[in-house]
Amino acid sequence: MKRIIAKKTLREYWEKHSDCEQYLKTWYETVKFSKWNNPNEIKETFASASILRDNRVVFNIKGNSYRLIVKFNYERQWAFIRFIGTHAEYDKINAETV
């Protein structure tokens, strides 16, 4: 089981953007019970995910309406949520440093 830090970030986001609530809950449950050892294994589960450097992965949420950036620690099976926002908000940040 993977530790996701922090679910509160997702919950606060879907409380403001209810159209993505079920998508984020599904993502959370999928990730929580996955054991990935490298980015290629993530791509097997989430084919549309974009792999970045520094163990970061961008997930498309709700048909790419939203973007979720997560930094993984594969050894400890931790997932750190770094950003959640609309595609337009995502375009304004640097996904590799946020």
Short mmCIF file of C-alpha atoms in Angstrom, two decimals:
data_model
loop_
_atom_site.label_atom_id
_atom_site.label_comp_id
_atom_site.label_asym_id
_atom_site.label_seq_id
_atom_site.Cartn_x
_atom_site.Cartn_y
_atom_site.Cartn_z
CA MET A 1 0.00 0.00 0.00
CA LYS A 2 1.29 3.41 -0.99
CA ARG A 3 1.24 6.46 1.28
CA ILE A 4 -0.18 9.50 -0.51
CA ILE A 5 0.72 12.89 0.90
CA ALA A 6 -1.72 14.56 1.21
CA LYS A 7 -5.25 13.43 0.45
CA LYS A 8 -6.43 16.66 2.08
CA THR A 9 -5.05 18.57 -0.92
CA LEU A 10 -7.24 16.53 -3.26
CA ARG A 11 -10.30 16.79 -1.02
CA GLU A 12 -10.02 20.57 -0.75
CA TYR A 13 -9.69 20.79 -4.52
CA TRP A 14 -12.72 18.64 -5.34
CA GLU A 15 -14.79 20.59 -2.79
CA LYS A 16 -14.21 23.65 -5.01
CA HIS A 17 -14.36 21.74 -8.33
CA SER A 18 -17.00 19.07 -7.81
CA ASP A 19 -16.86 17.93 -11.45
CA CYS A 20 -13.51 16.24 -10.78
CA GLU A 21 -14.36 14.65 -7.41
CA GLN A 22 -15.01 11.13 -8.65
CA TYR A 23 -11.98 11.24 -10.99
CA LEU A 24 -9.67 12.24 -8.13
CA LYS A 25 -11.14 9.62 -5.80
CA THR A 26 -10.59 6.94 -8.45
CA TRP A 27 -7.02 8.14 -9.02
CA TYR A 28 -6.38 8.08 -5.26
CA GLU A 29 -7.68 4.54 -4.78
CA THR A 30 -5.76 3.26 -7.80
CA VAL A 31 -2.48 4.78 -6.62
CA LYS A 32 -2.99 3.79 -2.99
CA PHE A 33 -3.13 0.10 -3.87
CA SER A 34 -0.45 0.10 -6.59
CA LYS A 35 3.15 -0.90 -6.03
CA TRP A 36 5.29 0.78 -8.63
CA ASN A 37 9.07 0.55 -8.71
CA ASN A 38 9.69 2.88 -11.63
CA PRO A 39 7.91 5.28 -14.01
CA ASN A 40 7.37 2.58 -16.64
CA GLU A 41 5.13 0.70 -14.24
CA ILE A 42 3.04 3.84 -13.72
CA LYS A 43 2.62 4.10 -17.50
CA GLU A 44 1.25 0.55 -17.54
CA THR A 45 -1.59 1.73 -15.28
CA PHE A 46 -1.95 5.31 -16.54
CA ALA A 47 -0.98 5.28 -20.22
CA SER A 48 -1.57 9.02 -20.65
CA ALA A 49 0.68 10.00 -17.72
CA SER A 50 3.70 12.14 -18.58
CA ILE A 51 6.99 11.18 -16.96
CA LEU A 52 9.19 14.10 -15.88
CA ARG A 53 12.61 14.16 -14.29
CA ASP A 54 13.13 13.97 -10.52
CA ASN A 55 10.54 11.16 -10.18
CA ARG A 56 7.64 13.46 -11.08
CA VAL A 57 4.62 12.34 -13.03
CA VAL A 58 1.82 14.42 -14.55
CA PHE A 59 -1.59 12.77 -14.55
CA ASN A 60 -4.47 13.89 -16.74
CA ILE A 61 -7.65 14.10 -14.70
CA LYS A 62 -11.13 14.15 -16.23
CA GLY A 63 -10.05 13.89 -19.83
CA ASN A 64 -7.20 16.36 -19.40
CA SER A 65 -9.44 19.09 -17.93
CA TYR A 66 -7.24 18.98 -14.82
CA ARG A 67 -3.60 18.16 -14.24
CA LEU A 68 -2.10 16.49 -11.19
CA ILE A 69 1.65 16.49 -10.52
CA VAL A 70 2.97 13.88 -8.13
CA LYS A 71 6.53 13.20 -6.98
CA PHE A 72 7.21 9.56 -6.16
CA ASN A 73 9.60 7.91 -3.78
CA TYR A 74 9.62 4.40 -5.22
CA GLU A 75 11.74 2.88 -2.45
CA ARG A 76 9.37 3.95 0.34
CA GLN A 77 6.23 3.80 -1.83
CA TRP A 78 5.32 7.41 -1.10
CA ALA A 79 3.48 9.76 -3.43
CA PHE A 80 3.75 13.50 -2.78
CA ILE A 81 1.08 15.67 -4.40
CA ARG A 82 2.85 18.74 -5.76
CA PHE A 83 0.10 20.42 -7.81
CA ILE A 84 -3.53 20.08 -8.83
CA GLY A 85 -5.14 22.56 -11.18
CA THR A 86 -6.84 23.19 -14.46
CA HIS A 87 -4.95 22.68 -17.68
CA ALA A 88 -4.72 26.49 -18.04
CA GLU A 89 -3.25 26.80 -14.52
CA TYR A 90 -0.81 24.00 -15.29
CA ASP A 91 0.43 25.87 -18.34
CA LYS A 92 1.51 28.77 -16.07
CA ILE A 93 3.80 26.71 -13.79
CA ASN A 94 7.03 24.78 -14.14
CA ALA A 95 6.03 21.16 -13.55
CA GLU A 96 9.62 20.19 -12.77
CA THR A 97 10.03 22.62 -9.88
CA VAL A 98 6.58 23.08 -8.32
#
